[in-house]
JSON list of C-alpha atoms in Angstrom, two decimals:
[
{"chain": "A", "resi": 1, "resn": "MET", "atom": "CA", "xyz": [0.08, 8.75, 6.71]},
{"chain": "A", "resi": 2, "resn": "THR", "atom": "CA", "xyz": [-0.38, 5.18, 5.39]},
{"chain": "A", "resi": 3, "resn": "GLU", "atom": "CA", "xyz": [-2.68, 2.26, 6.01]},
{"chain": "A", "resi": 4, "resn": "LEU", "atom": "CA", "xyz": [-2.14, -1.48, 5.59]},
{"chain": "A", "resi": 5, "resn": "TYR", "atom": "CA", "xyz": [-4.68, -3.79, 3.96]},
{"chain": "A", "resi": 6, "resn": "ARG", "atom": "CA", "xyz": [-4.79, -7.54, 3.54]},
{"chain": "A", "resi": 7, "resn": "ALA", "atom": "CA", "xyz": [-5.24, -8.76, -0.03]},
{"chain": "A", "resi": 8, "resn": "GLU", "atom": "CA", "xyz": [-4.96, -12.01, -1.91]},
{"chain": "A", "resi": 9, "resn": "ASP", "atom": "CA", "xyz": [-2.73, -12.37, -4.93]},
{"chain": "A", "resi": 10, "resn": "SER", "atom": "CA", "xyz": [-5.02, -14.62, -6.96]},
{"chain": "A", "resi": 11, "resn": "ARG", "atom": "CA", "xyz": [-2.40, -15.42, -9.59]},
{"chain": "A", "resi": 12, "resn": "LEU", "atom": "CA", "xyz": [0.20, -16.61, -7.09]},
{"chain": "A", "resi": 13, "resn": "ARG", "atom": "CA", "xyz": [-2.36, -17.72, -4.47]},
{"chain": "A", "resi": 14, "resn": "ARG", "atom": "CA", "xyz": [-0.76, -15.94, -1.55]},
{"chain": "A", "resi": 15, "resn": "VAL", "atom": "CA", "xyz": [-1.74, -13.35, 1.03]},
{"chain": "A", "resi": 16, "resn": "VAL", "atom": "CA", "xyz": [-0.06, -9.97, 0.64]},
{"chain": "A", "resi": 17, "resn": "THR", "atom": "CA", "xyz": [-0.29, -6.55, 2.22]},
{"chain": "A", "resi": 18, "resn": "PHE", "atom": "CA", "xyz": [-1.09, -3.36, 0.33]},
{"chain": "A", "resi": 19, "resn": "LYS", "atom": "CA", "xyz": [0.37, -0.23, 1.86]},
{"chain": "A", "resi": 20, "resn": "LEU", "atom": "CA", "xyz": [-1.60, 2.80, 0.71]},
{"chain": "A", "resi": 21, "resn": "LEU", "atom": "CA", "xyz": [-1.83, 6.46, 1.56]},
{"chain": "A", "resi": 22, "resn": "GLU", "atom": "CA", "xyz": [-4.51, 7.41, 4.09]},
{"chain": "A", "resi": 23, "resn": "ALA", "atom": "CA", "xyz": [-7.57, 8.99, 2.48]},
{"chain": "A", "resi": 24, "resn": "GLU", "atom": "CA", "xyz": [-6.51, 12.45, 3.71]},
{"chain": "A", "resi": 25, "resn": "GLN", "atom": "CA", "xyz": [-3.14, 12.10, 1.93]},
{"chain": "A", "resi": 26, "resn": "ILE", "atom": "CA", "xyz": [-4.45, 11.01, -1.47]},
{"chain": "A", "resi": 27, "resn": "GLY", "atom": "CA", "xyz": [-3.29, 13.50, -4.06]},
{"chain": "A", "resi": 28, "resn": "ASN", "atom": "CA", "xyz": [-0.59, 14.94, -1.76]},
{"chain": "A", "resi": 29, "resn": "PRO", "atom": "CA", "xyz": [2.63, 14.97, -3.84]},
{"chain": "A", "resi": 30, "resn": "GLU", "atom": "CA", "xyz": [4.86, 14.98, -0.74]},
{"chain": "A", "resi": 31, "resn": "ALA", "atom": "CA", "xyz": [3.10, 11.93, 0.71]},
{"chain": "A", "resi": 32, "resn": "ARG", "atom": "CA", "xyz": [3.39, 10.13, -2.65]},
{"chain": "A", "resi": 33, "resn": "ALA", "atom": "CA", "xyz": [7.10, 10.92, -2.83]},
{"chain": "A", "resi": 34, "resn": "LEU", "atom": "CA", "xyz": [7.67, 9.59, 0.71]},
{"chain": "A", "resi": 35, "resn": "LEU", "atom": "CA", "xyz": [5.83, 6.34, -0.05]},
{"chain": "A", "resi": 36, "resn": "GLU", "atom": "CA", "xyz": [7.83, 5.86, -3.25]},
{"chain": "A", "resi": 37, "resn": "HIS", "atom": "CA", "xyz": [11.06, 6.62, -1.36]},
{"chain": "A", "resi": 38, "resn": "GLU", "atom": "CA", "xyz": [10.09, 4.01, 1.24]},
{"chain": "A", "resi": 39, "resn": "ALA", "atom": "CA", "xyz": [9.61, 1.49, -1.58]},
{"chain": "A", "resi": 40, "resn": "ARG", "atom": "CA", "xyz": [13.11, 2.15, -2.91]},
{"chain": "A", "resi": 41, "resn": "LEU", "atom": "CA", "xyz": [14.56, 1.66, 0.59]},
{"chain": "A", "resi": 42, "resn": "LEU", "atom": "CA", "xyz": [12.59, -1.52, 1.26]},
{"chain": "A", "resi": 43, "resn": "ALA", "atom": "CA", "xyz": [13.70, -2.97, -2.08]},
{"chain": "A", "resi": 44, "resn": "ARG", "atom": "CA", "xyz": [17.30, -2.83, -0.83]},
{"chain": "A", "resi": 45, "resn": "LEU", "atom": "CA", "xyz": [16.61, -4.64, 2.46]},
{"chain": "A", "resi": 46, "resn": "ASP", "atom": "CA", "xyz": [16.55, -8.37, 3.10]},
{"chain": "A", "resi": 47, "resn": "HIS", "atom": "CA", "xyz": [16.20, -9.40, 6.73]},
{"chain": "A", "resi": 48, "resn": "PRO", "atom": "CA", "xyz": [13.94, -11.92, 8.51]},
{"chain": "A", "resi": 49, "resn": "ASN", "atom": "CA", "xyz": [12.62, -9.21, 10.88]},
{"chain": "A", "resi": 50, "resn": "ILE", "atom": "CA", "xyz": [11.64, -6.82, 8.06]},
{"chain": "A", "resi": 51, "resn": "VAL", "atom": "CA", "xyz": [8.51, -7.44, 6.01]},
{"chain": "A", "resi": 52, "resn": "ALA", "atom": "CA", "xyz": [9.29, -8.59, 2.46]},
{"chain": "A", "resi": 53, "resn": "PHE", "atom": "CA", "xyz": [8.87, -5.99, -0.29]},
{"chain": "A", "resi": 54, "resn": "HIS", "atom": "CA", "xyz": [7.29, -7.32, -3.50]},
{"chain": "A", "resi": 55, "resn": "ASP", "atom": "CA", "xyz": [6.35, -4.38, -5.72]},
{"chain": "A", "resi": 56, "resn": "LEU", "atom": "CA", "xyz": [5.61, -0.68, -6.11]},
{"chain": "A", "resi": 57, "resn": "GLY", "atom": "CA", "xyz": [2.52, -0.36, -8.25]},
{"chain": "A", "resi": 58, "resn": "ARG", "atom": "CA", "xyz": [-0.60, 1.74, -8.50]},
{"chain": "A", "resi": 59, "resn": "LEU", "atom": "CA", "xyz": [-4.14, 1.32, -7.27]},
{"chain": "A", "resi": 60, "resn": "GLY", "atom": "CA", "xyz": [-6.05, 3.72, -9.44]},
{"chain": "A", "resi": 61, "resn": "ASP", "atom": "CA", "xyz": [-3.91, 6.86, -9.54]},
{"chain": "A", "resi": 62, "resn": "GLU", "atom": "CA", "xyz": [-2.27, 6.27, -6.16]},
{"chain": "A", "resi": 63, "resn": "PRO", "atom": "CA", "xyz": [1.01, 4.49, -5.36]},
{"chain": "A", "resi": 64, "resn": "CYS", "atom": "CA", "xyz": [0.64, 1.12, -3.70]},
{"chain": "A", "resi": 65, "resn": "LEU", "atom": "CA", "xyz": [3.36, -0.95, -2.05]},
{"chain": "A", "resi": 66, "resn": "THR", "atom": "CA", "xyz": [2.85, -4.71, -2.12]},
{"chain": "A", "resi": 67, "resn": "LEU", "atom": "CA", "xyz": [4.47, -6.35, 0.88]},
{"chain": "A", "resi": 68, "resn": "GLY", "atom": "CA", "xyz": [4.52, -9.73, 2.57]},
{"chain": "A", "resi": 69, "resn": "PRO", "atom": "CA", "xyz": [1.72, -10.52, 5.02]},
{"chain": "A", "resi": 70, "resn": "VAL", "atom": "CA", "xyz": [1.41, -8.43, 8.22]},
{"chain": "A", "resi": 71, "resn": "GLY", "atom": "CA", "xyz": [-1.56, -7.27, 10.37]},
{"chain": "A", "resi": 72, "resn": "HIS", "atom": "CA", "xyz": [-4.46, -6.20, 8.14]},
{"chain": "A", "resi": 73, "resn": "HIS", "atom": "CA", "xyz": [-7.71, -4.32, 7.55]},
{"chain": "A", "resi": 74, "resn": "GLY", "atom": "CA", "xyz": [-9.91, -5.06, 4.56]},
{"chain": "A", "resi": 75, "resn": "LEU", "atom": "CA", "xyz": [-9.15, -3.23, 1.32]},
{"chain": "A", "resi": 76, "resn": "GLY", "atom": "CA", "xyz": [-12.83, -2.38, 1.00]},
{"chain": "A", "resi": 77, "resn": "GLY", "atom": "CA", "xyz": [-12.46, 0.26, 3.72]},
{"chain": "A", "resi": 78, "resn": "TRP", "atom": "CA", "xyz": [-9.77, 2.09, 1.78]},
{"chain": "A", "resi": 79, "resn": "LEU", "atom": "CA", "xyz": [-11.76, 1.95, -1.44]},
{"chain": "A", "resi": 80, "resn": "ALA", "atom": "CA", "xyz": [-14.85, 3.31, 0.37]},
{"chain": "A", "resi": 81, "resn": "ALA", "atom": "CA", "xyz": [-12.84, 6.16, 1.94]},
{"chain": "A", "resi": 82, "resn": "LYS", "atom": "CA", "xyz": [-11.33, 7.03, -1.45]},
{"chain": "A", "resi": 83, "resn": "SER", "atom": "CA", "xyz": [-14.78, 7.01, -3.02]},
{"chain": "A", "resi": 84, "resn": "ARG", "atom": "CA", "xyz": [-16.09, 9.37, -0.31]},
{"chain": "A", "resi": 85, "resn": "ARG", "atom": "CA", "xyz": [-13.13, 11.71, -0.87]},
{"chain": "A", "resi": 86, "resn": "ASP", "atom": "CA", "xyz": [-13.60, 11.67, -4.64]},
{"chain": "A", "resi": 87, "resn": "SER", "atom": "CA", "xyz": [-17.25, 12.66, -4.27]},
{"chain": "A", "resi": 88, "resn": "GLU", "atom": "CA", "xyz": [-16.45, 15.72, -2.09]}
]
């Protein structure tokens, strides 16, 4: 349902992770609600074995969680998949 992407926060000069909906879930209100619910839960947690939660924002029209660094794929893949979906 979601995918993780490595990104660089250029203002703070740190590596972060974007957690985004898979291309097939973009525009799905239930998937959006689940991702936003996950953000609210993560915001309440603070433990060394749980990835740090930084922010719930938007990438285009889609919700985007910004987390501490974890395993990654490039963000370009997500943007390309979204572009393909938008053109269908």
